[in-house]
Amino acid sequence: MQMTSSSLLLAAVVAFAGNTVAQSCPTVWTTIASDVKTAFLSDDSNCNDDARAAIRASFHDCFPGSCDGSLILANECTDRGENAQMVGICSTLGDMASQYNVSTADMIQFGAAMGIAACSLGPKIAFKVGRIDSSTANAENQIPGRNSDAATQIAAFEAKGFTVTELVALVGAHSTAKDFNGESLDSTPEQWDTTFYTETAEESAPDSLPSDLYLSNSTQSSSIWTSMEDATTWVNAFVPAMEKMSIMGQDEASLVDCSSVITASFA
Ligand code: HEM
Ligand SMILES: *[C@@H]1O[C@H](CO)[C@@H](O)[C@H](O)[C@H]1NC(C)=O
Ligand SMILES: *[C@@H]1O[C@H](CO)[C@@H](O)[C@H](O)[C@H]1NC(C)=O
């Protein structure tokens, strides 16, 4: 049968569309975004405790090895003391990954990106999907603790390819953190702001982690800490460091960009 020019055109459009579909963000993420946004915003439209926990869960899934969902899939969340405060969010994110048939690893990073954006002044970081899940647990004791001094934290981050500047920028996520008693690590936990750096250095925050006090007062990191008190300096350091952490151990080239889902959710 001879093809007409219109059927040739149709064939070309179908081929092109097929190619485009493979590269574009799966539409299910728009549905997930609406669910997550409802879950992560408090009544006054700021980030809530689930958002805080999700931001932290991103670090705890990625840093010990790879952003591979093992925090949830290998039960690191329930089995390790360092994750005790995240058992609830692990359950929520794991259930959503199953419900929507997306990778648990992607779901954890999506929770963090949405959690950050849900906070007042929170940046919209890039979000990509396609991470490969793993149910094999990573080696233990890789995440520095609340009493780790600056040298210990710097060594742990350097071992994973992060500079001191990236470390200091990343712990700025504590701008929105609360401790196990519910006390916040700066006076504005609903705001993604640099009050955390100022108040930690001045020791005037409602509570401070010794680990953050060490970064603020040790010679290896104190000048970097002070530089982060400038909001532009912090956001310019935080965003690329967080994006780098969110794909640890994964092949970036095989991931598909879904950043538009975050920007559309908080337009
Ligand atoms: C050396 C680096 C870090 C150390 C030692 C550290 C330590 C801690 C500790 C001990 C807590 C719990 C506070 C308490 O219960 O008293 C905490 C909470 C938190 N951390 Fe970190 N952290 C580090 C890096 C990060 C990074 C890289 C992120 C994310 C980018 C992050 C995000 C959070 C958040 C959002 C919370 C609050 C969780 C909530 O309120 O439920 N932390 N961190
Ligand atoms: C879930 O997604 C995978 C690919 O990511 C697909 O092979 C599978 O058929 C999907 N399952 C359902 C129930 O849609
Ligand atoms: C730095 O902070 C730590 C943790 O609070 C404290 O133990 C130490 O004495 C401080 N060092 C200096 C030089 O202020």
mmCIF file with all atom_site columns, N, CA, C and O in Angstrom, residues 141-182:
data_model
loop_
_atom_site.group_PDB
_atom_site.id
_atom_site.type_symbol
_atom_site.label_atom_id
_atom_site.label_alt_id
_atom_site.label_comp_id
_atom_site.label_asym_id
_atom_site.label_entity_id
_atom_site.label_seq_id
_atom_site.pdbx_PDB_ins_code
_atom_site.Cartn_x
_atom_site.Cartn_y
_atom_site.Cartn_z
_atom_site.occupancy
_atom_site.B_iso_or_equiv
_atom_site.pdbx_formal_charge
_atom_site.auth_seq_id
_atom_site.auth_comp_id
_atom_site.auth_asym_id
_atom_site.auth_atom_id
_atom_site.pdbx_PDB_model_num
ATOM 1   N N  . ASN A 1 141 ? 26.818 3.537  60.600 1.00 0.00 ? 141 ASN A N  1
ATOM 2   C CA . ASN A 1 141 ? 27.679 4.557  61.230 1.00 0.00 ? 141 ASN A CA 1
ATOM 3   C C  . ASN A 1 141 ? 28.395 5.455  60.235 1.00 0.00 ? 141 ASN A C  1
ATOM 4   O O  . ASN A 1 141 ? 29.573 5.747  60.396 1.00 0.00 ? 141 ASN A O  1
ATOM 5   N N  . GLN A 1 142 ? 27.695 5.863  59.207 1.00 0.00 ? 142 GLN A N  1
ATOM 6   C CA . GLN A 1 142 ? 28.320 6.756  58.237 1.00 0.00 ? 142 GLN A CA 1
ATOM 7   C C  . GLN A 1 142 ? 27.824 8.198  58.368 1.00 0.00 ? 142 GLN A C  1
ATOM 8   O O  . GLN A 1 142 ? 28.410 9.102  57.791 1.00 0.00 ? 142 GLN A O  1
ATOM 9   N N  . ILE A 1 143 ? 26.742 8.375  59.099 1.00 0.00 ? 143 ILE A N  1
ATOM 10  C CA . ILE A 1 143 ? 26.183 9.720  59.253 1.00 0.00 ? 143 ILE A CA 1
ATOM 11  C C  . ILE A 1 143 ? 26.703 10.335 60.548 1.00 0.00 ? 143 ILE A C  1
ATOM 12  O O  . ILE A 1 143 ? 26.552 9.746  61.618 1.00 0.00 ? 143 ILE A O  1
ATOM 13  N N  . PRO A 1 144 ? 27.373 11.499 60.461 1.00 0.00 ? 144 PRO A N  1
ATOM 14  C CA . PRO A 1 144 ? 27.861 12.138 61.685 1.00 0.00 ? 144 PRO A CA 1
ATOM 15  C C  . PRO A 1 144 ? 26.695 12.376 62.645 1.00 0.00 ? 144 PRO A C  1
ATOM 16  O O  . PRO A 1 144 ? 25.551 12.525 62.213 1.00 0.00 ? 144 PRO A O  1
ATOM 17  N N  . GLY A 1 145 ? 26.987 12.420 63.932 1.00 0.00 ? 145 GLY A N  1
ATOM 18  C CA . GLY A 1 145 ? 25.929 12.571 64.931 1.00 0.00 ? 145 GLY A CA 1
ATOM 19  C C  . GLY A 1 145 ? 25.890 13.959 65.538 1.00 0.00 ? 145 GLY A C  1
ATOM 20  O O  . GLY A 1 145 ? 26.687 14.830 65.189 1.00 0.00 ? 145 GLY A O  1
ATOM 21  N N  . ARG A 1 146 ? 24.964 14.147 66.471 1.00 0.00 ? 146 ARG A N  1
ATOM 22  C CA . ARG A 1 146 ? 24.751 15.471 67.057 1.00 0.00 ? 146 ARG A CA 1
ATOM 23  C C  . ARG A 1 146 ? 25.971 15.989 67.812 1.00 0.00 ? 146 ARG A C  1
ATOM 24  O O  . ARG A 1 146 ? 26.126 17.190 67.999 1.00 0.00 ? 146 ARG A O  1
ATOM 25  N N  . ASN A 1 147 ? 26.840 15.071 68.262 1.00 0.00 ? 147 ASN A N  1
ATOM 26  C CA . ASN A 1 147 ? 28.019 15.519 69.017 1.00 0.00 ? 147 ASN A CA 1
ATOM 27  C C  . ASN A 1 147 ? 29.303 15.495 68.196 1.00 0.00 ? 147 ASN A C  1
ATOM 28  O O  . ASN A 1 147 ? 30.388 15.718 68.749 1.00 0.00 ? 147 ASN A O  1
ATOM 29  N N  . SER A 1 148 ? 29.201 15.231 66.895 1.00 0.00 ? 148 SER A N  1
ATOM 30  C CA . SER A 1 148 ? 30.413 15.171 66.061 1.00 0.00 ? 148 SER A CA 1
ATOM 31  C C  . SER A 1 148 ? 31.065 16.545 65.970 1.00 0.00 ? 148 SER A C  1
ATOM 32  O O  . SER A 1 148 ? 30.390 17.552 65.739 1.00 0.00 ? 148 SER A O  1
ATOM 33  N N  . ASP A 1 149 ? 32.382 16.571 66.122 1.00 0.00 ? 149 ASP A N  1
ATOM 34  C CA . ASP A 1 149 ? 33.079 17.863 66.003 1.00 0.00 ? 149 ASP A CA 1
ATOM 35  C C  . ASP A 1 149 ? 33.275 18.204 64.523 1.00 0.00 ? 149 ASP A C  1
ATOM 36  O O  . ASP A 1 149 ? 32.930 17.417 63.628 1.00 0.00 ? 149 ASP A O  1
ATOM 37  N N  . ALA A 1 150 ? 33.819 19.389 64.272 1.00 0.00 ? 150 ALA A N  1
ATOM 38  C CA . ALA A 1 150 ? 33.940 19.853 62.886 1.00 0.00 ? 150 ALA A CA 1
ATOM 39  C C  . ALA A 1 150 ? 34.811 18.910 62.066 1.00 0.00 ? 150 ALA A C  1
ATOM 40  O O  . ALA A 1 150 ? 34.457 18.550 60.935 1.00 0.00 ? 150 ALA A O  1
ATOM 41  N N  . ALA A 1 151 ? 35.945 18.494 62.620 1.00 0.00 ? 151 ALA A N  1
ATOM 42  C CA . ALA A 1 151 ? 36.866 17.638 61.863 1.00 0.00 ? 151 ALA A CA 1
ATOM 43  C C  . ALA A 1 151 ? 36.192 16.328 61.446 1.00 0.00 ? 151 ALA A C  1
ATOM 44  O O  . ALA A 1 151 ? 36.378 15.846 60.321 1.00 0.00 ? 151 ALA A O  1
ATOM 45  N N  . THR A 1 152 ? 35.413 15.763 62.350 1.00 0.00 ? 152 THR A N  1
ATOM 46  C CA . THR A 1 152 ? 34.711 14.501 62.051 1.00 0.00 ? 152 THR A CA 1
ATOM 47  C C  . THR A 1 152 ? 33.692 14.703 60.926 1.00 0.00 ? 152 THR A C  1
ATOM 48  O O  . THR A 1 152 ? 33.611 13.892 59.991 1.00 0.00 ? 152 THR A O  1
ATOM 49  N N  . GLN A 1 153 ? 32.937 15.787 61.003 1.00 0.00 ? 153 GLN A N  1
ATOM 50  C CA . GLN A 1 153 ? 31.933 16.063 59.964 1.00 0.00 ? 153 GLN A CA 1
ATOM 51  C C  . GLN A 1 153 ? 32.611 16.337 58.619 1.00 0.00 ? 153 GLN A C  1
ATOM 52  O O  . GLN A 1 153 ? 32.169 15.830 57.578 1.00 0.00 ? 153 GLN A O  1
ATOM 53  N N  . ILE A 1 154 ? 33.678 17.130 58.657 1.00 0.00 ? 154 ILE A N  1
ATOM 54  C CA . ILE A 1 154 ? 34.376 17.476 57.412 1.00 0.00 ? 154 ILE A CA 1
ATOM 55  C C  . ILE A 1 154 ? 34.948 16.222 56.764 1.00 0.00 ? 154 ILE A C  1
ATOM 56  O O  . ILE A 1 154 ? 34.819 16.022 55.548 1.00 0.00 ? 154 ILE A O  1
ATOM 57  N N  . ALA A 1 155 ? 35.540 15.344 57.585 1.00 0.00 ? 155 ALA A N  1
ATOM 58  C CA . ALA A 1 155 ? 36.128 14.105 57.046 1.00 0.00 ? 155 ALA A CA 1
ATOM 59  C C  . ALA A 1 155 ? 35.050 13.211 56.442 1.00 0.00 ? 155 ALA A C  1
ATOM 60  O O  . ALA A 1 155 ? 35.235 12.632 55.367 1.00 0.00 ? 155 ALA A O  1
ATOM 61  N N  . ALA A 1 156 ? 33.914 13.114 57.123 1.00 0.00 ? 156 ALA A N  1
ATOM 62  C CA . ALA A 1 156 ? 32.823 12.268 56.617 1.00 0.00 ? 156 ALA A CA 1
ATOM 63  C C  . ALA A 1 156 ? 32.311 12.801 55.278 1.00 0.00 ? 156 ALA A C  1
ATOM 64  O O  . ALA A 1 156 ? 32.043 12.024 54.347 1.00 0.00 ? 156 ALA A O  1
ATOM 65  N N  . PHE A 1 157 ? 32.196 14.113 55.167 1.00 0.00 ? 157 PHE A N  1
ATOM 66  C CA . PHE A 1 157 ? 31.690 14.697 53.913 1.00 0.00 ? 157 PHE A CA 1
ATOM 67  C C  . PHE A 1 157 ? 32.742 14.638 52.814 1.00 0.00 ? 157 PHE A C  1
ATOM 68  O O  . PHE A 1 157 ? 32.422 14.371 51.655 1.00 0.00 ? 157 PHE A O  1
ATOM 69  N N  . GLU A 1 158 ? 34.004 14.865 53.169 1.00 0.00 ? 158 GLU A N  1
ATOM 70  C CA . GLU A 1 158 ? 35.057 14.761 52.156 1.00 0.00 ? 158 GLU A CA 1
ATOM 71  C C  . GLU A 1 158 ? 35.127 13.347 51.595 1.00 0.00 ? 158 GLU A C  1
ATOM 72  O O  . GLU A 1 158 ? 35.349 13.149 50.404 1.00 0.00 ? 158 GLU A O  1
ATOM 73  N N  . ALA A 1 159 ? 34.918 12.357 52.452 1.00 0.00 ? 159 ALA A N  1
ATOM 74  C CA . ALA A 1 159 ? 34.962 10.957 52.004 1.00 0.00 ? 159 ALA A CA 1
ATOM 75  C C  . ALA A 1 159 ? 33.876 10.677 50.964 1.00 0.00 ? 159 ALA A C  1
ATOM 76  O O  . ALA A 1 159 ? 33.996 9.747  50.167 1.00 0.00 ? 159 ALA A O  1
ATOM 77  N N  . LYS A 1 160 ? 32.822 11.478 50.976 1.00 0.00 ? 160 LYS A N  1
ATOM 78  C CA . LYS A 1 160 ? 31.735 11.301 50.004 1.00 0.00 ? 160 LYS A CA 1
ATOM 79  C C  . LYS A 1 160 ? 31.800 12.330 48.880 1.00 0.00 ? 160 LYS A C  1
ATOM 80  O O  . LYS A 1 160 ? 30.847 12.474 48.106 1.00 0.00 ? 160 LYS A O  1
ATOM 81  N N  . GLY A 1 161 ? 32.906 13.083 48.819 1.00 0.00 ? 161 GLY A N  1
ATOM 82  C CA . GLY A 1 161 ? 33.083 14.019 47.712 1.00 0.00 ? 161 GLY A CA 1
ATOM 83  C C  . GLY A 1 161 ? 32.476 15.396 47.922 1.00 0.00 ? 161 GLY A C  1
ATOM 84  O O  . GLY A 1 161 ? 32.235 16.121 46.951 1.00 0.00 ? 161 GLY A O  1
ATOM 85  N N  . PHE A 1 162 ? 32.239 15.764 49.184 1.00 0.00 ? 162 PHE A N  1
ATOM 86  C CA . PHE A 1 162 ? 31.661 17.082 49.468 1.00 0.00 ? 162 PHE A CA 1
ATOM 87  C C  . PHE A 1 162 ? 32.682 17.982 50.158 1.00 0.00 ? 162 PHE A C  1
ATOM 88  O O  . PHE A 1 162 ? 33.396 17.542 51.062 1.00 0.00 ? 162 PHE A O  1
ATOM 89  N N  . THR A 1 163 ? 32.725 19.236 49.735 1.00 0.00 ? 163 THR A N  1
ATOM 90  C CA . THR A 1 163 ? 33.643 20.212 50.324 1.00 0.00 ? 163 THR A CA 1
ATOM 91  C C  . THR A 1 163 ? 33.095 20.728 51.661 1.00 0.00 ? 163 THR A C  1
ATOM 92  O O  . THR A 1 163 ? 31.929 20.512 52.000 1.00 0.00 ? 163 THR A O  1
ATOM 93  N N  . VAL A 1 164 ? 33.944 21.445 52.382 1.00 0.00 ? 164 VAL A N  1
ATOM 94  C CA . VAL A 1 164 ? 33.504 22.057 53.638 1.00 0.00 ? 164 VAL A CA 1
ATOM 95  C C  . VAL A 1 164 ? 32.377 23.062 53.369 1.00 0.00 ? 164 VAL A C  1
ATOM 96  O O  . VAL A 1 164 ? 31.411 23.146 54.125 1.00 0.00 ? 164 VAL A O  1
ATOM 97  N N  . THR A 1 165 ? 32.505 23.803 52.270 1.00 0.00 ? 165 THR A N  1
ATOM 98  C CA . THR A 1 165 ? 31.454 24.774 51.920 1.00 0.00 ? 165 THR A CA 1
ATOM 99  C C  . THR A 1 165 ? 30.129 24.055 51.677 1.00 0.00 ? 165 THR A C  1
ATOM 100 O O  . THR A 1 165 ? 29.069 24.508 52.137 1.00 0.00 ? 165 THR A O  1
ATOM 101 N N  . GLU A 1 166 ? 30.187 22.930 50.958 1.00 0.00 ? 166 GLU A N  1
ATOM 102 C CA . GLU A 1 166 ? 28.949 22.174 50.707 1.00 0.00 ? 166 GLU A CA 1
ATOM 103 C C  . GLU A 1 166 ? 28.356 21.655 52.026 1.00 0.00 ? 166 GLU A C  1
ATOM 104 O O  . GLU A 1 166 ? 27.137 21.716 52.235 1.00 0.00 ? 166 GLU A O  1
ATOM 105 N N  . LEU A 1 167 ? 29.212 21.164 52.902 1.00 0.00 ? 167 LEU A N  1
ATOM 106 C CA . LEU A 1 167 ? 28.741 20.684 54.215 1.00 0.00 ? 167 LEU A CA 1
ATOM 107 C C  . LEU A 1 167 ? 28.043 21.815 54.976 1.00 0.00 ? 167 LEU A C  1
ATOM 108 O O  . LEU A 1 167 ? 26.912 21.652 55.462 1.00 0.00 ? 167 LEU A O  1
ATOM 109 N N  . VAL A 1 168 ? 28.719 22.954 55.082 1.00 0.00 ? 168 VAL A N  1
ATOM 110 C CA . VAL A 1 168 ? 28.164 24.064 55.867 1.00 0.00 ? 168 VAL A CA 1
ATOM 111 C C  . VAL A 1 168 ? 26.860 24.555 55.235 1.00 0.00 ? 168 VAL A C  1
ATOM 112 O O  . VAL A 1 168 ? 25.898 24.880 55.935 1.00 0.00 ? 168 VAL A O  1
ATOM 113 N N  . ALA A 1 169 ? 26.812 24.574 53.900 1.00 0.00 ? 169 ALA A N  1
ATOM 114 C CA . ALA A 1 169 ? 25.573 24.990 53.226 1.00 0.00 ? 169 ALA A CA 1
ATOM 115 C C  . ALA A 1 169 ? 24.450 23.982 53.485 1.00 0.00 ? 169 ALA A C  1
ATOM 116 O O  . ALA A 1 169 ? 23.305 24.371 53.727 1.00 0.00 ? 169 ALA A O  1
ATOM 117 N N  . LEU A 1 170 ? 24.775 22.697 53.433 1.00 0.00 ? 170 LEU A N  1
ATOM 118 C CA . LEU A 1 170 ? 23.742 21.662 53.601 1.00 0.00 ? 170 LEU A CA 1
ATOM 119 C C  . LEU A 1 170 ? 23.152 21.653 55.005 1.00 0.00 ? 170 LEU A C  1
ATOM 120 O O  . LEU A 1 170 ? 21.937 21.475 55.164 1.00 0.00 ? 170 LEU A O  1
ATOM 121 N N  . VAL A 1 171 ? 23.994 21.838 56.032 1.00 0.00 ? 171 VAL A N  1
ATOM 122 C CA . VAL A 1 171 ? 23.419 21.820 57.388 1.00 0.00 ? 171 VAL A CA 1
ATOM 123 C C  . VAL A 1 171 ? 22.510 23.029 57.619 1.00 0.00 ? 171 VAL A C  1
ATOM 124 O O  . VAL A 1 171 ? 21.760 23.058 58.592 1.00 0.00 ? 171 VAL A O  1
ATOM 125 N N  . GLY A 1 172 ? 22.547 23.996 56.703 1.00 0.00 ? 172 GLY A N  1
ATOM 126 C CA . GLY A 1 172 ? 21.589 25.097 56.763 1.00 0.00 ? 172 GLY A CA 1
ATOM 127 C C  . GLY A 1 172 ? 20.150 24.609 56.671 1.00 0.00 ? 172 GLY A C  1
ATOM 128 O O  . GLY A 1 172 ? 19.215 25.342 57.019 1.00 0.00 ? 172 GLY A O  1
ATOM 129 N N  . ALA A 1 173 ? 19.959 23.363 56.224 1.00 0.00 ? 173 ALA A N  1
ATOM 130 C CA . ALA A 1 173 ? 18.613 22.760 56.256 1.00 0.00 ? 173 ALA A CA 1
ATOM 131 C C  . ALA A 1 173 ? 18.076 22.749 57.683 1.00 0.00 ? 173 ALA A C  1
ATOM 132 O O  . ALA A 1 173 ? 16.865 22.663 57.896 1.00 0.00 ? 173 ALA A O  1
ATOM 133 N N  . HIS A 1 174 ? 18.983 22.838 58.659 1.00 0.00 ? 174 HIS A N  1
ATOM 134 C CA . HIS A 1 174 ? 18.534 22.906 60.059 1.00 0.00 ? 174 HIS A CA 1
ATOM 135 C C  . HIS A 1 174 ? 17.797 24.214 60.359 1.00 0.00 ? 174 HIS A C  1
ATOM 136 O O  . HIS A 1 174 ? 17.270 24.378 61.450 1.00 0.00 ? 174 HIS A O  1
ATOM 137 N N  . SER A 1 175 ? 17.781 25.117 59.390 1.00 0.00 ? 175 SER A N  1
ATOM 138 C CA . SER A 1 175 ? 16.961 26.331 59.510 1.00 0.00 ? 175 SER A CA 1
ATOM 139 C C  . SER A 1 175 ? 15.500 25.980 59.786 1.00 0.00 ? 175 SER A C  1
ATOM 140 O O  . SER A 1 175 ? 14.768 26.752 60.390 1.00 0.00 ? 175 SER A O  1
ATOM 141 N N  . THR A 1 176 ? 15.102 24.817 59.323 1.00 0.00 ? 176 THR A N  1
ATOM 142 C CA . THR A 1 176 ? 13.701 24.409 59.487 1.00 0.00 ? 176 THR A CA 1
ATOM 143 C C  . THR A 1 176 ? 13.548 23.232 60.460 1.00 0.00 ? 176 THR A C  1
ATOM 144 O O  . THR A 1 176 ? 12.471 22.676 60.606 1.00 0.00 ? 176 THR A O  1
ATOM 145 N N  . ALA A 1 177 ? 14.657 22.879 61.139 1.00 0.00 ? 177 ALA A N  1
ATOM 146 C CA . ALA A 1 177 ? 14.648 21.655 61.958 1.00 0.00 ? 177 ALA A CA 1
ATOM 147 C C  . ALA A 1 177 ? 14.119 21.869 63.367 1.00 0.00 ? 177 ALA A C  1
ATOM 148 O O  . ALA A 1 177 ? 14.180 22.968 63.916 1.00 0.00 ? 177 ALA A O  1
ATOM 149 N N  . LYS A 1 178 ? 13.613 20.771 63.914 1.00 0.00 ? 178 LYS A N  1
ATOM 150 C CA . LYS A 1 178 ? 13.250 20.730 65.336 1.00 0.00 ? 178 LYS A CA 1
ATOM 151 C C  . LYS A 1 178 ? 13.955 19.553 65.978 1.00 0.00 ? 178 LYS A C  1
ATOM 152 O O  . LYS A 1 178 ? 14.201 18.538 65.320 1.00 0.00 ? 178 LYS A O  1
ATOM 153 N N  . ASP A 1 179 ? 14.279 19.667 67.262 1.00 0.00 ? 179 ASP A N  1
ATOM 154 C CA . ASP A 1 179 ? 14.937 18.563 67.961 1.00 0.00 ? 179 ASP A CA 1
ATOM 155 C C  . ASP A 1 179 ? 13.898 17.582 68.484 1.00 0.00 ? 179 ASP A C  1
ATOM 156 O O  . ASP A 1 179 ? 12.700 17.731 68.249 1.00 0.00 ? 179 ASP A O  1
ATOM 157 N N  . PHE A 1 180 ? 14.361 16.547 69.196 1.00 0.00 ? 180 PHE A N  1
ATOM 158 C CA . PHE A 1 180 ? 13.430 15.499 69.613 1.00 0.00 ? 180 PHE A CA 1
ATOM 159 C C  . PHE A 1 180 ? 12.420 16.006 70.650 1.00 0.00 ? 180 PHE A C  1
ATOM 160 O O  . PHE A 1 180 ? 11.398 15.379 70.888 1.00 0.00 ? 180 PHE A O  1
ATOM 161 N N  . ASN A 1 181 ? 12.703 17.157 71.263 1.00 0.00 ? 181 ASN A N  1
ATOM 162 C CA . ASN A 1 181 ? 11.729 17.750 72.188 1.00 0.00 ? 181 ASN A CA 1
ATOM 163 C C  . ASN A 1 181 ? 10.787 18.724 71.494 1.00 0.00 ? 181 ASN A C  1
ATOM 164 O O  . ASN A 1 181 ? 9.950  19.345 72.147 1.00 0.00 ? 181 ASN A O  1
ATOM 165 N N  . GLY A 1 182 ? 10.972 18.894 70.178 1.00 0.00 ? 182 GLY A N  1
ATOM 166 C CA . GLY A 1 182 ? 10.121 19.825 69.440 1.00 0.00 ? 182 GLY A CA 1
ATOM 167 C C  . GLY A 1 182 ? 10.642 21.254 69.455 1.00 0.00 ? 182 GLY A C  1
ATOM 168 O O  . GLY A 1 182 ? 10.003 22.159 68.912 1.00 0.00 ? 182 GLY A O  1
#
